[in-house]
Coordinates of C-alpha atoms in Angstrom, one line a residue:
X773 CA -112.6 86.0 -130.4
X774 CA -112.0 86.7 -126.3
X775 CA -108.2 85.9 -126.5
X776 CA -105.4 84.9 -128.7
X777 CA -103.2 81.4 -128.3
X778 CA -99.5 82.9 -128.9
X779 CA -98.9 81.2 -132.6
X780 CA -101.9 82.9 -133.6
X781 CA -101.0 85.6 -132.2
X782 CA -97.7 85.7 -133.7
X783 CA -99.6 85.5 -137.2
X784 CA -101.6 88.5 -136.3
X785 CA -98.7 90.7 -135.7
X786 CA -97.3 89.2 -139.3
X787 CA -100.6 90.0 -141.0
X788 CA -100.4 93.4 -138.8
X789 CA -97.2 94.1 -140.2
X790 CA -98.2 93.7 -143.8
X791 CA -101.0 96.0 -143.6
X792 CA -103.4 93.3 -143.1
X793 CA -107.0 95.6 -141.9
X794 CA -108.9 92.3 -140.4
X795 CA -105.6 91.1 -138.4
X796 CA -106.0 94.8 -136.9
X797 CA -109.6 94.7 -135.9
X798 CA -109.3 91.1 -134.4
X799 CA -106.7 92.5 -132.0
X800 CA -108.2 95.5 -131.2
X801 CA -111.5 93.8 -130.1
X802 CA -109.6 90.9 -128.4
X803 CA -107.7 93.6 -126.3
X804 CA -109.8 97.1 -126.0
X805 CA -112.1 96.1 -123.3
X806 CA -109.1 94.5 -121.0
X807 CA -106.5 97.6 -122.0
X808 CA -109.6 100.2 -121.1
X809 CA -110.4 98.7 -117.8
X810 CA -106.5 98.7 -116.6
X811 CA -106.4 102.0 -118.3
X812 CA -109.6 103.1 -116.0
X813 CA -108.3 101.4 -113.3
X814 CA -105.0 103.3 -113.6
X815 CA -106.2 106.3 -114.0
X816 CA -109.6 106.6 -112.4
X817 CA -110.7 108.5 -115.4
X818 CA -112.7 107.2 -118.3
X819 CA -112.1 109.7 -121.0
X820 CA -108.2 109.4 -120.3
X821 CA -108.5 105.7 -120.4
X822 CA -110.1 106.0 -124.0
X823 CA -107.8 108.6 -125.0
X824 CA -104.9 106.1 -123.9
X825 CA -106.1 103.0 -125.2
X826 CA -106.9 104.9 -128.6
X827 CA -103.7 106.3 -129.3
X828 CA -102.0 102.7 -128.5
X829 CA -103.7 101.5 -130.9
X830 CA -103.3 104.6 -133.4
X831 CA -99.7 104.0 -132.8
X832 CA -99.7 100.4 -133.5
X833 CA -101.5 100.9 -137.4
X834 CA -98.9 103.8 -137.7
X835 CA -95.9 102.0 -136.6
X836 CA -96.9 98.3 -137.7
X837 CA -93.8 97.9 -140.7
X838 CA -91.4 98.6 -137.9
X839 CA -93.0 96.9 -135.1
X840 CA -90.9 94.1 -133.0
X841 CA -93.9 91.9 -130.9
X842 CA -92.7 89.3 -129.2
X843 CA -95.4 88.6 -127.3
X844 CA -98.6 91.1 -128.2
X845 CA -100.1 90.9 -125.2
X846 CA -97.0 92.0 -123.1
X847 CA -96.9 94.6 -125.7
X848 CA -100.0 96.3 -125.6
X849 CA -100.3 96.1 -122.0
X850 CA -96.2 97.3 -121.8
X851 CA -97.5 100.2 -123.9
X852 CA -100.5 101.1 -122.0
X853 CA -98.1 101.3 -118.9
X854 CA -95.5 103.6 -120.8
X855 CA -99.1 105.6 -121.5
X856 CA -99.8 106.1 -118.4
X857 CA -96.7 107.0 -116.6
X858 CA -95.8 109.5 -119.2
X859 CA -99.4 111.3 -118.9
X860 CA -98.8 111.2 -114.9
X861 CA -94.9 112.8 -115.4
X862 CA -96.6 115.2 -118.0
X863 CA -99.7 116.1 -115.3
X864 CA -96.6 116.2 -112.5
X865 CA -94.7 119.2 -115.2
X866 CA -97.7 120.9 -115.9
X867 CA -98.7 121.1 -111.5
X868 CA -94.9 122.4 -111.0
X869 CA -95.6 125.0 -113.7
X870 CA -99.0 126.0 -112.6
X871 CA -97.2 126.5 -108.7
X872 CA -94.4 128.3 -110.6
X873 CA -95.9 130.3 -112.5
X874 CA -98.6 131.3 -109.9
X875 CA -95.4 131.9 -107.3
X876 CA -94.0 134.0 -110.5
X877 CA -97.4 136.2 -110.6
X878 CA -98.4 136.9 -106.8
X879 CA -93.9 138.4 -106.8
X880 CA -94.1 140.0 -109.9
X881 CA -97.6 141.4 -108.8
X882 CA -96.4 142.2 -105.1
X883 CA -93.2 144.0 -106.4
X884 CA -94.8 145.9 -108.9
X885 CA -97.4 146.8 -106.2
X886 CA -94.9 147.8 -103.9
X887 CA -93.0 149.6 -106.3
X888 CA -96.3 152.0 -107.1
X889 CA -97.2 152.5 -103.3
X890 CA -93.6 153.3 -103.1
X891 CA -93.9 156.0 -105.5
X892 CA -96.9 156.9 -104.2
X893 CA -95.4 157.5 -100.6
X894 CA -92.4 159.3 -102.4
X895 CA -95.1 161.4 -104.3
X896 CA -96.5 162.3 -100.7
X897 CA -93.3 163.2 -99.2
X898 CA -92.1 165.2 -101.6
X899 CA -95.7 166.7 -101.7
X900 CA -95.5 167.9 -98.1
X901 CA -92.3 168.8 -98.7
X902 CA -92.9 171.4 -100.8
X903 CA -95.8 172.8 -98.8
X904 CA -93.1 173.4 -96.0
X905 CA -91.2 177.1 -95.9
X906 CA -88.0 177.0 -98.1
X907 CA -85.0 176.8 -95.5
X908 CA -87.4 173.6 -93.9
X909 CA -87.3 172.1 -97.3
X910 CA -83.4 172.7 -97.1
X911 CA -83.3 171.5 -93.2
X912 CA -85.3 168.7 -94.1
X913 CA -83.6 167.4 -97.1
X914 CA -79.9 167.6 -95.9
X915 CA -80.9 166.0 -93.1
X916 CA -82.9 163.2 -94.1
X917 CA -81.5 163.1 -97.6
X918 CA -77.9 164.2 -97.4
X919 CA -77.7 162.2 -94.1
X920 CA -75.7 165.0 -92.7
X921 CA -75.8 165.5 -88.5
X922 CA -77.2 168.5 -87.4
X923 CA -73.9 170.3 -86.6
X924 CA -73.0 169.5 -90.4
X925 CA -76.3 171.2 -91.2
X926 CA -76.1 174.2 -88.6
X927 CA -72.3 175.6 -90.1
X928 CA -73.6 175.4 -93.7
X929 CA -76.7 177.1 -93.5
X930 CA -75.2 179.7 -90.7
X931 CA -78.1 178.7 -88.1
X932 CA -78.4 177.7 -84.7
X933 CA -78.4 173.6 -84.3
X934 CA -81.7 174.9 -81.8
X935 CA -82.8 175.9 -85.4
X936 CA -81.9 172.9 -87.4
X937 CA -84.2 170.4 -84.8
X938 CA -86.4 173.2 -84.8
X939 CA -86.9 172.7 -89.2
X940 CA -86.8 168.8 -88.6
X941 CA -89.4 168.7 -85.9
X942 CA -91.6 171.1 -88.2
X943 CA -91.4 169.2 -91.7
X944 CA -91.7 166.0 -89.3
X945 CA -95.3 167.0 -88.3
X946 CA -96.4 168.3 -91.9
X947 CA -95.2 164.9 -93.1
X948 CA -97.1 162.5 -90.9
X949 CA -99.8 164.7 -91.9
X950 CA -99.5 164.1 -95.5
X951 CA -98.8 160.7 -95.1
X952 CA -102.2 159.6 -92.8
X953 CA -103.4 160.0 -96.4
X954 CA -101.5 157.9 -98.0
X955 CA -101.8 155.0 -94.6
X956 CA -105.9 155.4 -94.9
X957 CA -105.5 154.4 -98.9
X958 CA -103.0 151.9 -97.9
X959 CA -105.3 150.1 -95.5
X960 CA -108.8 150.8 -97.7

């Protein structure tokens, strides 16, 4: 059978409906070569298109007691339709996740990133620091740290300010030292 007139077709989806096997295979080999190659067509995929066209008619056997065909033809090809859009929206979902979650990844990898060079560089700093004379330490920290002015710094430690750019100068150079370490990693 190539097609179906619309009475008999109207007896089919009776037959269908009652659980008649035979009314099922005559409509599935009337239709599965015309639904696969709009399915193909659609899609530009062959294995989708089988997968589509299968689970049409998987659906249909499942769903036949409750089924309202008008016209079958209408139907099927209605259904291969619905098919196809919702595998493109689903495909569209799964690209937007994908982007998302690769977004997601290349922040959460470029903060955490950051956040160990960060402590490297702090481990550096406080490295050199500590390599520095004690009142350079001091200089350095309230300076830098305690973002006091060096007239602030020069009354509480009872020094000359002459002294206080003297310490900063000093735990400036032993820094940048420390730290071309730390820039040589950075850029390896």
């Amino acid at each position: 059978m190539t097609s179906i007139e619309p009475e008999q077709s109207s007896e089919l989806v009776l037959r269908l409906k009652s659980g008649d096997v035979l009314a099922y295979e005559i409509i599935y080999n009337v239709f599965v070569k015309e639904l696969l190659a709009t399915a193909y067509k659609k899609t530009g995929d062959r294995v989708l298109a089988e997968e589509l066209v299968q689970n049409i008619f998987i659906s249909i056997w499942e769903k036949r007691e409750s089924l309202v065909i008008i016209n079958l033809r209408a139907y099927l090809f209605g259904s291969l339709k619905l098919s196809v859009i919702n595998h493109i929206r689903s495909l569209v979902i799964e690209n937007k996740y994908k982007e998302y979650k690769q977004v997601s990844f290349q922040e959460d990898y470029q903060d955490t990133s950051n956040l160990v060079d960060l402590q490297d560089l702090s481990g550096l700093i406080e490295e050199g620091l500590n390599s520095l004379p004690t009142k350079t330490q001091e200089v350095f920290r309230l300076s830098r740290y305690g973002n006091q002015s060096t007239k602030d710094i020069s009354s509480k430690l009872k020094i000359s300010e002459k002294a206080v750019e003297y310490h900063i100068t000093r735990s400036l150079k032993r820094l940048k030292q420390y730290l071309k370490k730390f820039y040589i990693f950075l850029y390896l």
